[in-house]
């Protein structure tokens, strides 16, 4: 059987060279005589893999010296708790509610302090991202949290809000897909299973001056300062996940880095949106200004046709196009590892389906 084009929102398709390299090294990594999964995380053979992954991510994102890079467990969701636990000194924070994950992050933080949702598009089924100009920020807020790409609704922030509080960003579904000016953020975090590697792993980039302010009740394992001092190894890290992440970083460098990926991602998204804007059958659901380049959401307006389309597409090797259960319709997730050819094949398939079903 051939590999399919997998449009899953996450865990999602990995780059083929990454999988092939992992396959080649599965039994014996280099001259170690063992698999990466069997190595001590404290051994030199493993810490070399770890250090290289950190160095490559620093390089790819041009992460300044004054930021720490951590590889943590528990996915992005664990950080919904870790963020207030580490940052709430004044016990108040601002959140922008631009989607389901943003909402969950805000709800979780309410356990630890006063949370002000300063803007929300929840009432409009998150079809857009709230305007960042003219927001009123909370005096003395410890941070402002945003979800830069909304995976479920297919929207993205086109500008960043200008709060004086550190900006904390859930970048799970957009990290490494476009250039980010890291210096504008206090914290960037991302579950790995969209653009980086296997699930259960979370990359966290944090400005060093934000370390060391954790609440007394903060579990040690969630304390970023503890993890920074331990090089992400306060306990046994997800060694295999970090190794695959490292392979993805090397692949990205070979592809020409983030700037090159951004160009390709703009091209891929344009192929789909241009078709959708002119389609007699399919309609895009996100407001044009805020369209995501990673998750393209669309509907036919008829639930039966949607289901028929998803089924027929899967038969043609274009899988996991069903939209999230909360919105219905379709969603094509086109992260870094989805090649232009996969998107072209999808558009061709949609044209054909439209001819037969419009
Ligand atoms: C997928 C996703 C999450 C959840 O990630 P987990 O690793 O499952 O915790 C959080 N935020 C965003 C924006 C996501 O896309």
mmCIF file of C-alpha atoms and ligand atoms in Angstrom:
data_model
loop_
_atom_site.group_PDB
_atom_site.id
_atom_site.type_symbol
_atom_site.label_atom_id
_atom_site.label_comp_id
_atom_site.label_asym_id
_atom_site.label_seq_id
_atom_site.Cartn_x
_atom_site.Cartn_y
_atom_site.Cartn_z
ATOM 1 C CA UNK A 1 0.000 0.000 0.000
ATOM 2 C CA UNK A 2 1.159 3.561 -0.742
ATOM 3 C CA UNK A 3 1.347 6.314 1.832
ATOM 4 C CA UNK A 4 -1.691 8.614 1.715
ATOM 5 C CA UNK A 5 -1.854 12.383 1.881
ATOM 6 C CA UNK A 6 -2.866 12.802 5.511
ATOM 7 C CA UNK A 7 -4.718 16.069 6.202
ATOM 8 C CA UNK A 8 -5.147 15.268 9.898
ATOM 9 C CA UNK A 9 -5.071 18.229 12.304
ATOM 10 C CA UNK A 10 -2.868 16.281 14.700
ATOM 11 C CA UNK A 11 -1.134 14.006 15.181
ATOM 12 C CA UNK A 12 -0.368 14.792 11.597
ATOM 13 C CA UNK A 13 1.755 13.801 8.665
ATOM 14 C CA UNK A 14 5.512 13.829 9.227
ATOM 15 C CA UNK A 15 8.030 14.562 6.493
ATOM 16 C CA UNK A 16 8.964 11.368 4.652
ATOM 17 C CA UNK A 17 12.756 11.865 5.024
ATOM 18 C CA UNK A 18 12.233 12.107 8.804
ATOM 19 C CA UNK A 19 10.401 8.787 8.937
ATOM 20 C CA UNK A 20 12.917 7.132 6.626
ATOM 21 C CA UNK A 21 15.835 8.281 8.759
ATOM 22 C CA UNK A 22 14.117 7.059 11.933
ATOM 23 C CA UNK A 23 13.390 3.743 10.237
ATOM 24 C CA UNK A 24 16.997 3.351 9.154
ATOM 25 C CA UNK A 25 18.243 4.073 12.689
ATOM 26 C CA UNK A 26 15.511 2.199 14.528
ATOM 27 C CA UNK A 27 17.566 -0.830 15.579
ATOM 28 C CA UNK A 28 21.019 0.710 15.712
ATOM 29 C CA UNK A 29 21.666 4.439 15.984
ATOM 30 C CA UNK A 30 25.079 5.361 14.563
ATOM 31 C CA UNK A 31 27.770 3.297 16.246
ATOM 32 C CA UNK A 32 25.950 2.955 19.561
ATOM 33 C CA UNK A 33 24.641 -0.568 18.964
ATOM 34 C CA UNK A 34 21.201 0.386 20.251
ATOM 35 C CA UNK A 35 18.004 2.216 19.403
ATOM 36 C CA UNK A 36 17.480 5.812 20.552
ATOM 37 C CA UNK A 37 14.574 4.464 22.660
ATOM 38 C CA UNK A 38 16.980 2.284 24.609
ATOM 39 C CA UNK A 39 19.530 4.959 25.525
ATOM 40 C CA UNK A 40 19.947 6.532 28.911
ATOM 41 C CA UNK A 41 18.828 10.154 28.717
ATOM 42 C CA UNK A 42 21.994 10.997 30.671
ATOM 43 C CA UNK A 43 24.345 9.238 28.249
ATOM 44 C CA UNK A 44 26.571 11.280 25.956
ATOM 45 C CA UNK A 45 25.058 9.602 22.898
ATOM 46 C CA UNK A 46 21.645 10.918 23.917
ATOM 47 C CA UNK A 47 22.653 14.347 25.215
ATOM 48 C CA UNK A 48 24.330 14.916 21.831
ATOM 49 C CA UNK A 49 20.967 14.287 20.150
ATOM 50 C CA UNK A 50 19.259 16.617 22.639
ATOM 51 C CA UNK A 51 21.819 19.416 22.296
ATOM 52 C CA UNK A 52 21.669 19.248 18.514
ATOM 53 C CA UNK A 53 17.854 19.497 18.564
ATOM 54 C CA UNK A 54 18.003 22.582 20.796
ATOM 55 C CA UNK A 55 20.737 24.159 18.655
ATOM 56 C CA UNK A 56 18.830 23.515 15.424
ATOM 57 C CA UNK A 57 15.594 24.965 16.812
ATOM 58 C CA UNK A 58 17.495 28.037 18.037
ATOM 59 C CA UNK A 59 18.962 28.408 14.597
ATOM 60 C CA UNK A 60 15.680 27.888 12.712
ATOM 61 C CA UNK A 61 13.747 30.405 14.818
ATOM 62 C CA UNK A 62 16.680 32.772 15.500
ATOM 63 C CA UNK A 63 15.955 32.446 19.217
ATOM 64 C CA UNK A 64 17.893 35.107 21.147
ATOM 65 C CA UNK A 65 20.350 34.151 23.916
ATOM 66 C CA UNK A 66 18.060 35.460 26.648
ATOM 67 C CA UNK A 67 15.522 32.722 25.942
ATOM 68 C CA UNK A 68 15.529 29.189 27.276
ATOM 69 C CA UNK A 69 14.387 26.272 25.092
ATOM 70 C CA UNK A 70 12.682 23.391 26.902
ATOM 71 C CA UNK A 71 11.239 20.075 25.731
ATOM 72 C CA UNK A 72 8.434 19.211 28.134
ATOM 73 C CA UNK A 73 5.820 16.504 28.483
ATOM 74 C CA UNK A 74 2.047 16.604 28.646
ATOM 75 C CA UNK A 75 1.495 18.337 25.315
ATOM 76 C CA UNK A 76 0.296 21.913 24.990
ATOM 77 C CA UNK A 77 -2.588 21.296 27.373
ATOM 78 C CA UNK A 78 -0.284 20.729 30.347
ATOM 79 C CA UNK A 79 0.999 24.256 29.777
ATOM 80 C CA UNK A 80 -2.527 25.670 30.165
ATOM 81 C CA UNK A 81 -1.891 24.953 33.879
ATOM 82 C CA UNK A 82 1.861 25.575 33.917
ATOM 83 C CA UNK A 83 1.510 29.090 32.498
ATOM 84 C CA UNK A 84 -0.465 30.586 35.422
ATOM 85 C CA UNK A 85 1.516 28.483 37.913
ATOM 86 C CA UNK A 86 4.780 29.928 36.619
ATOM 87 C CA UNK A 87 3.773 33.461 35.741
ATOM 88 C CA UNK A 88 0.962 34.656 38.012
ATOM 89 C CA UNK A 89 2.864 36.849 40.461
ATOM 90 C CA UNK A 90 0.088 39.465 40.746
ATOM 91 C CA UNK A 91 -2.478 36.722 40.252
ATOM 92 C CA UNK A 92 -4.083 38.304 37.212
ATOM 93 C CA UNK A 93 -3.824 37.685 33.505
ATOM 94 C CA UNK A 94 -5.447 38.660 30.214
ATOM 95 C CA UNK A 95 -6.620 36.152 27.621
ATOM 96 C CA UNK A 96 -7.953 36.555 24.101
ATOM 97 C CA UNK A 97 -10.568 33.903 23.373
ATOM 98 C CA UNK A 98 -10.183 33.153 19.671
ATOM 99 C CA UNK A 99 -11.016 29.442 19.628
ATOM 100 C CA UNK A 100 -11.590 26.285 21.576
ATOM 101 C CA UNK A 101 -8.003 25.830 22.743
ATOM 102 C CA UNK A 102 -7.791 29.513 23.722
ATOM 103 C CA UNK A 103 -10.979 29.030 25.701
ATOM 104 C CA UNK A 104 -9.655 25.944 27.468
ATOM 105 C CA UNK A 105 -6.430 27.755 28.342
ATOM 106 C CA UNK A 106 -8.388 30.655 29.882
ATOM 107 C CA UNK A 107 -10.729 28.354 31.802
ATOM 108 C CA UNK A 108 -7.829 26.393 33.296
ATOM 109 C CA UNK A 109 -5.999 29.527 34.410
ATOM 110 C CA UNK A 110 -9.046 30.657 36.415
ATOM 111 C CA UNK A 111 -8.072 28.109 39.072
ATOM 112 C CA UNK A 112 -5.045 30.226 39.917
ATOM 113 C CA UNK A 113 -6.030 33.856 39.723
ATOM 114 C CA UNK A 114 -8.180 36.554 38.195
ATOM 115 C CA UNK A 115 -8.557 36.033 34.481
ATOM 116 C CA UNK A 116 -9.877 38.711 32.176
ATOM 117 C CA UNK A 117 -10.986 37.612 28.749
ATOM 118 C CA UNK A 118 -10.374 40.967 27.083
ATOM 119 C CA UNK A 119 -11.705 39.942 23.659
ATOM 120 C CA UNK A 120 -13.613 36.984 22.299
ATOM 121 C CA UNK A 121 -15.101 35.730 19.055
ATOM 122 C CA UNK A 122 -16.856 32.840 20.787
ATOM 123 C CA UNK A 123 -20.335 34.249 20.115
ATOM 124 C CA UNK A 124 -19.592 34.148 16.392
ATOM 125 C CA UNK A 125 -18.391 30.520 16.381
ATOM 126 C CA UNK A 126 -14.823 31.790 16.195
ATOM 127 C CA UNK A 127 -15.085 32.648 12.493
ATOM 128 C CA UNK A 128 -12.523 35.438 12.996
ATOM 129 C CA UNK A 129 -9.858 36.595 15.430
ATOM 130 C CA UNK A 130 -10.817 39.582 17.623
ATOM 131 C CA UNK A 131 -9.340 42.916 16.517
ATOM 132 C CA UNK A 132 -6.124 43.567 18.454
ATOM 133 C CA UNK A 133 -6.237 47.358 18.117
ATOM 134 C CA UNK A 134 -7.956 49.292 20.889
ATOM 135 C CA UNK A 135 -8.002 46.454 23.410
ATOM 136 C CA UNK A 136 -8.000 47.455 27.048
ATOM 137 C CA UNK A 137 -5.422 45.490 28.945
ATOM 138 C CA UNK A 138 -5.632 44.840 32.675
ATOM 139 C CA UNK A 139 -3.387 47.041 34.800
ATOM 140 C CA UNK A 140 -0.672 44.895 36.385
ATOM 141 C CA UNK A 141 -1.567 41.737 34.446
ATOM 142 C CA UNK A 142 1.180 39.130 34.641
ATOM 143 C CA UNK A 143 0.811 38.218 30.975
ATOM 144 C CA UNK A 144 -1.442 38.245 27.923
ATOM 145 C CA UNK A 145 -2.248 34.866 26.370
ATOM 146 C CA UNK A 146 -3.094 34.285 22.717
ATOM 147 C CA UNK A 147 -3.507 31.250 20.474
ATOM 148 C CA UNK A 148 -1.845 32.444 17.300
ATOM 149 C CA UNK A 149 -3.380 29.885 14.971
ATOM 150 C CA UNK A 150 -6.786 28.431 15.779
ATOM 151 C CA UNK A 151 -6.555 24.835 14.670
ATOM 152 C CA UNK A 152 -10.256 23.975 14.802
ATOM 153 C CA UNK A 153 -11.706 27.109 13.172
ATOM 154 C CA UNK A 154 -8.956 27.791 10.654
ATOM 155 C CA UNK A 155 -8.075 31.329 11.700
ATOM 156 C CA UNK A 156 -4.859 33.122 12.621
ATOM 157 C CA UNK A 157 -3.720 36.368 14.204
ATOM 158 C CA UNK A 158 -2.530 38.648 11.420
ATOM 159 C CA UNK A 159 -1.065 41.123 13.942
ATOM 160 C CA UNK A 160 0.078 40.755 17.511
ATOM 161 C CA UNK A 161 -1.543 42.711 20.363
ATOM 162 C CA UNK A 162 0.662 45.390 21.947
ATOM 163 C CA UNK A 163 0.306 44.772 25.670
ATOM 164 C CA UNK A 164 3.034 45.867 28.085
ATOM 165 C CA UNK A 165 2.634 42.486 29.824
ATOM 166 C CA UNK A 166 4.632 39.562 28.392
ATOM 167 C CA UNK A 167 2.895 37.897 25.454
ATOM 168 C CA UNK A 168 2.345 34.168 25.981
ATOM 169 C CA UNK A 169 1.589 32.335 22.755
ATOM 170 C CA UNK A 170 0.165 28.909 22.033
ATOM 171 C CA UNK A 171 1.850 28.282 18.687
ATOM 172 C CA UNK A 172 0.981 24.570 18.504
ATOM 173 C CA UNK A 173 -0.430 24.627 15.000
ATOM 174 C CA UNK A 174 1.804 27.301 13.456
ATOM 175 C CA UNK A 175 5.292 27.084 14.982
ATOM 176 C CA UNK A 176 7.999 26.863 12.290
ATOM 177 C CA UNK A 177 5.449 27.494 9.530
ATOM 178 C CA UNK A 178 6.245 31.200 9.317
ATOM 179 C CA UNK A 179 8.816 33.604 10.703
ATOM 180 C CA UNK A 180 8.178 34.654 14.295
ATOM 181 C CA UNK A 181 10.035 37.510 15.949
ATOM 182 C CA UNK A 182 10.744 35.660 19.196
ATOM 183 C CA UNK A 183 11.755 38.878 20.975
ATOM 184 C CA UNK A 184 8.130 40.041 20.844
ATOM 185 C CA UNK A 185 7.037 37.176 23.068
ATOM 186 C CA UNK A 186 7.598 36.231 26.695
ATOM 187 C CA UNK A 187 6.692 32.592 26.092
ATOM 188 C CA UNK A 188 6.040 30.534 22.963
ATOM 189 C CA UNK A 189 4.846 26.969 23.429
ATOM 190 C CA UNK A 190 3.695 24.277 21.040
ATOM 191 C CA UNK A 191 2.469 20.711 21.232
ATOM 192 C CA UNK A 192 4.727 18.804 18.867
ATOM 193 C CA UNK A 193 2.214 16.717 16.946
ATOM 194 C CA UNK A 194 1.341 19.334 14.308
ATOM 195 C CA UNK A 195 4.557 20.761 12.949
ATOM 196 C CA UNK A 196 7.318 19.030 14.878
ATOM 197 C CA UNK A 197 6.950 15.345 15.752
ATOM 198 C CA UNK A 198 5.094 12.880 17.951
ATOM 199 C CA UNK A 199 2.409 13.833 20.477
ATOM 200 C CA UNK A 200 3.012 14.101 24.208
ATOM 201 C CA UNK A 201 5.885 16.506 23.698
ATOM 202 C CA UNK A 202 5.756 20.281 24.081
ATOM 203 C CA UNK A 203 8.382 22.766 22.986
ATOM 204 C CA UNK A 204 8.556 25.812 25.260
ATOM 205 C CA UNK A 205 10.592 28.931 24.557
ATOM 206 C CA UNK A 206 10.696 31.253 27.553
ATOM 207 C CA UNK A 207 12.471 34.540 28.269
ATOM 208 C CA UNK A 208 14.872 33.861 31.122
ATOM 209 C CA UNK A 209 13.692 36.734 33.327
ATOM 210 C CA UNK A 210 10.273 35.034 33.500
ATOM 211 C CA UNK A 211 11.781 32.028 35.248
ATOM 212 C CA UNK A 212 11.915 31.819 39.039
ATOM 213 C CA UNK A 213 8.504 33.325 39.842
ATOM 214 C CA UNK A 214 6.474 30.117 40.148
ATOM 215 C CA UNK A 215 3.777 29.844 42.793
ATOM 216 C CA UNK A 216 4.550 27.863 45.910
ATOM 217 C CA UNK A 217 1.973 25.235 44.882
ATOM 218 C CA UNK A 218 3.456 24.768 41.394
ATOM 219 C CA UNK A 219 4.288 21.057 40.940
ATOM 220 C CA UNK A 220 8.009 20.640 40.498
ATOM 221 C CA UNK A 221 7.596 18.948 37.159
ATOM 222 C CA UNK A 222 5.660 21.940 35.815
ATOM 223 C CA UNK A 223 8.153 24.476 37.135
ATOM 224 C CA UNK A 224 10.007 25.926 34.149
ATOM 225 C CA UNK A 225 12.951 27.097 36.252
ATOM 226 C CA UNK A 226 13.441 23.583 37.613
ATOM 227 C CA UNK A 227 13.288 22.195 34.086
ATOM 228 C CA UNK A 228 15.630 24.882 32.731
ATOM 229 C CA UNK A 229 18.234 24.065 35.394
ATOM 230 C CA UNK A 230 17.879 20.366 34.583
ATOM 231 C CA UNK A 231 18.096 20.835 30.793
ATOM 232 C CA UNK A 232 14.499 19.527 30.419
ATOM 233 C CA UNK A 233 15.584 16.413 32.328
ATOM 234 C CA UNK A 234 14.225 16.856 35.829
ATOM 235 C CA UNK A 235 12.739 13.429 35.133
ATOM 236 C CA UNK A 236 13.170 11.177 32.108
ATOM 237 C CA UNK A 237 12.075 13.226 29.096
ATOM 238 C CA UNK A 238 10.314 11.932 25.994
ATOM 239 C CA UNK A 239 13.622 10.855 24.471
ATOM 240 C CA UNK A 240 12.163 9.393 21.284
ATOM 241 C CA UNK A 241 9.904 12.393 20.698
ATOM 242 C CA UNK A 242 12.812 14.820 21.058
ATOM 243 C CA UNK A 243 14.869 12.709 18.640
ATOM 244 C CA UNK A 244 12.106 12.856 15.996
ATOM 245 C CA UNK A 245 11.717 16.591 16.612
ATOM 246 C CA UNK A 246 15.454 16.922 15.979
ATOM 247 C CA UNK A 247 15.114 15.066 12.679
ATOM 248 C CA UNK A 248 12.301 17.424 11.674
ATOM 249 C CA UNK A 249 14.506 20.433 12.489
ATOM 250 C CA UNK A 250 17.294 19.004 10.311
ATOM 251 C CA UNK A 251 14.821 18.390 7.507
ATOM 252 C CA UNK A 252 13.567 21.986 7.799
ATOM 253 C CA UNK A 253 17.114 23.276 7.529
ATOM 254 C CA UNK A 254 17.646 21.186 4.411
ATOM 255 C CA UNK A 255 14.412 22.623 3.001
ATOM 256 C CA UNK A 256 15.838 26.129 3.377
ATOM 257 C CA UNK A 257 14.556 27.002 6.857
ATOM 258 C CA UNK A 258 11.459 28.789 8.085
ATOM 259 C CA UNK A 259 11.531 31.589 5.499
ATOM 260 C CA UNK A 260 11.378 29.023 2.694
ATOM 261 C CA UNK A 261 8.651 27.019 4.466
ATOM 262 C CA UNK A 262 6.626 30.197 4.884
ATOM 263 C CA UNK A 263 6.722 30.782 1.110
ATOM 264 C CA UNK A 264 5.622 27.220 0.419
ATOM 265 C CA UNK A 265 2.870 27.450 3.044
ATOM 266 C CA UNK A 266 1.525 30.670 1.537
ATOM 267 C CA UNK A 267 1.494 28.972 -1.867
ATOM 268 C CA UNK A 268 -0.311 25.892 -0.530
ATOM 269 C CA UNK A 269 -2.957 27.928 1.300
ATOM 270 C CA UNK A 270 -3.508 30.136 -1.771
ATOM 271 C CA UNK A 271 -4.108 27.080 -3.976
ATOM 272 C CA UNK A 272 -6.941 25.992 -1.693
ATOM 273 C CA UNK A 273 -8.479 29.375 -0.912
ATOM 274 C CA UNK A 274 -8.395 30.487 -4.569
ATOM 275 C CA UNK A 275 -10.306 27.371 -5.500
ATOM 276 C CA UNK A 276 -12.762 27.746 -2.585
ATOM 277 C CA UNK A 277 -13.468 31.405 -3.381
ATOM 278 C CA UNK A 278 -14.548 30.448 -6.896
ATOM 279 C CA UNK A 279 -16.268 27.182 -6.136
ATOM 280 C CA UNK A 280 -19.958 26.557 -6.890
ATOM 281 C CA UNK A 281 -20.099 23.864 -4.233
ATOM 282 C CA UNK A 282 -17.584 24.513 -1.445
ATOM 283 C CA UNK A 283 -17.487 27.600 0.782
ATOM 284 C CA UNK A 284 -14.637 28.626 3.089
ATOM 285 C CA UNK A 285 -15.839 29.247 6.677
ATOM 286 C CA UNK A 286 -13.224 31.578 8.193
ATOM 287 C CA UNK A 287 -13.375 35.321 7.532
ATOM 288 C CA UNK A 288 -10.975 36.104 4.693
ATOM 289 C CA UNK A 289 -8.724 38.468 6.661
ATOM 290 C CA UNK A 290 -7.998 35.886 9.347
ATOM 291 C CA UNK A 291 -7.616 32.766 7.260
ATOM 292 C CA UNK A 292 -5.185 30.210 8.595
ATOM 293 C CA UNK A 293 -2.393 28.965 6.372
ATOM 294 C CA UNK A 294 -2.293 25.697 8.295
ATOM 295 C CA UNK A 295 -5.927 24.634 8.734
ATOM 296 C CA UNK A 296 -8.317 25.360 5.875
ATOM 297 C CA UNK A 297 -11.967 24.969 6.886
ATOM 298 C CA UNK A 298 -14.846 24.693 4.405
ATOM 299 C CA UNK A 299 -18.363 23.328 3.935
ATOM 300 C CA UNK A 300 -20.783 22.482 1.157
ATOM 301 C CA UNK A 301 -23.734 23.630 3.274
ATOM 302 C CA UNK A 302 -25.211 20.133 3.145
ATOM 303 C CA UNK A 303 -24.071 17.676 5.825
ATOM 304 C CA UNK A 304 -24.740 14.681 3.596
ATOM 305 C CA UNK A 305 -22.617 16.069 0.777
ATOM 306 C CA UNK A 306 -19.867 16.878 3.278
ATOM 307 C CA UNK A 307 -19.863 13.283 4.471
ATOM 308 C CA UNK A 308 -19.917 11.969 0.893
ATOM 309 C CA UNK A 309 -16.976 14.197 0.009
ATOM 310 C CA UNK A 310 -14.886 13.106 3.000
ATOM 311 C CA UNK A 311 -15.549 9.472 2.171
ATOM 312 C CA UNK A 312 -14.798 9.809 -1.539
ATOM 313 C CA UNK A 313 -11.609 11.771 -0.844
ATOM 314 C CA UNK A 314 -10.381 9.049 1.513
ATOM 315 C CA UNK A 315 -10.960 6.544 -1.287
ATOM 316 C CA UNK A 316 -8.622 8.643 -3.445
ATOM 317 C CA UNK A 317 -5.850 8.654 -0.806
ATOM 318 C CA UNK A 318 -6.739 12.067 0.679
ATOM 319 C CA UNK A 319 -7.543 11.219 4.277
ATOM 320 C CA UNK A 320 -8.710 12.888 7.492
ATOM 321 C CA UNK A 321 -10.557 15.783 5.866
ATOM 322 C CA UNK A 322 -13.508 15.707 8.252
ATOM 323 C CA UNK A 323 -13.948 18.953 10.204
ATOM 324 C CA UNK A 324 -13.843 19.110 13.995
ATOM 325 C CA UNK A 325 -17.009 17.781 15.655
ATOM 326 C CA UNK A 326 -17.821 21.252 17.002
ATOM 327 C CA UNK A 327 -17.965 22.877 13.542
ATOM 328 C CA UNK A 328 -18.698 20.091 11.061
ATOM 329 C CA UNK A 329 -17.844 20.337 7.376
ATOM 330 C CA UNK A 330 -14.270 19.816 6.270
ATOM 331 C CA UNK A 331 -10.823 20.864 7.360
ATOM 332 C CA UNK A 332 -7.626 20.366 5.397
ATOM 333 C CA UNK A 333 -4.624 20.665 7.698
ATOM 334 C CA UNK A 334 -1.641 21.522 5.557
ATOM 335 C CA UNK A 335 1.280 21.742 7.959
ATOM 336 C CA UNK A 336 4.918 21.933 6.877
ATOM 337 C CA UNK A 337 5.119 18.230 6.048
ATOM 338 C CA UNK A 338 2.259 18.400 3.512
ATOM 339 C CA UNK A 339 3.873 18.880 0.104
ATOM 340 C CA UNK A 340 2.470 21.222 -2.565
ATOM 341 C CA UNK A 341 1.686 18.088 -4.598
ATOM 342 C CA UNK A 342 -0.711 16.902 -1.868
ATOM 343 C CA UNK A 343 -2.629 20.180 -1.951
ATOM 344 C CA UNK A 344 -2.745 20.155 -5.767
ATOM 345 C CA UNK A 345 -4.126 16.646 -5.707
ATOM 346 C CA UNK A 346 -6.784 17.723 -3.199
ATOM 347 C CA UNK A 347 -7.817 20.711 -5.344
ATOM 348 C CA UNK A 348 -8.043 18.480 -8.440
ATOM 349 C CA UNK A 349 -10.182 16.049 -6.500
ATOM 350 C CA UNK A 350 -12.465 18.843 -5.264
ATOM 351 C CA UNK A 351 -12.921 20.140 -8.809
ATOM 352 C CA UNK A 352 -13.955 16.703 -9.972
ATOM 353 C CA UNK A 353 -16.321 16.240 -7.027
ATOM 354 C CA UNK A 354 -17.845 19.644 -7.713
ATOM 355 C CA UNK A 355 -18.498 18.746 -11.348
ATOM 356 C CA UNK A 356 -20.322 15.621 -10.280
ATOM 357 C CA UNK A 357 -22.207 17.112 -7.333
ATOM 358 C CA UNK A 358 -22.825 20.847 -7.775
HETATM 359 C C1 LIG B 1 -3.523 20.591 19.298
HETATM 360 C C2 LIG B 1 -3.531 21.846 20.053
HETATM 361 C C3 LIG B 1 -3.504 21.860 21.458
HETATM 362 C C4 LIG B 1 -3.531 20.606 22.286
HETATM 363 O O1 LIG B 1 -2.335 19.947 22.237
HETATM 364 P P1 LIG B 1 -2.097 18.649 23.160
HETATM 365 O O2 LIG B 1 -0.707 18.270 22.791
HETATM 366 O O3 LIG B 1 -3.126 17.639 22.775
HETATM 367 O O4 LIG B 1 -2.233 19.062 24.565
HETATM 368 C C5 LIG B 1 -3.470 23.084 22.078
HETATM 369 N N1 LIG B 1 -3.494 24.235 21.382
HETATM 370 C C6 LIG B 1 -3.551 24.259 20.040
HETATM 371 C C7 LIG B 1 -3.572 25.558 19.324
HETATM 372 C C8 LIG B 1 -3.581 23.061 19.338
HETATM 373 O O5 LIG B 1 -3.644 23.083 17.998
#
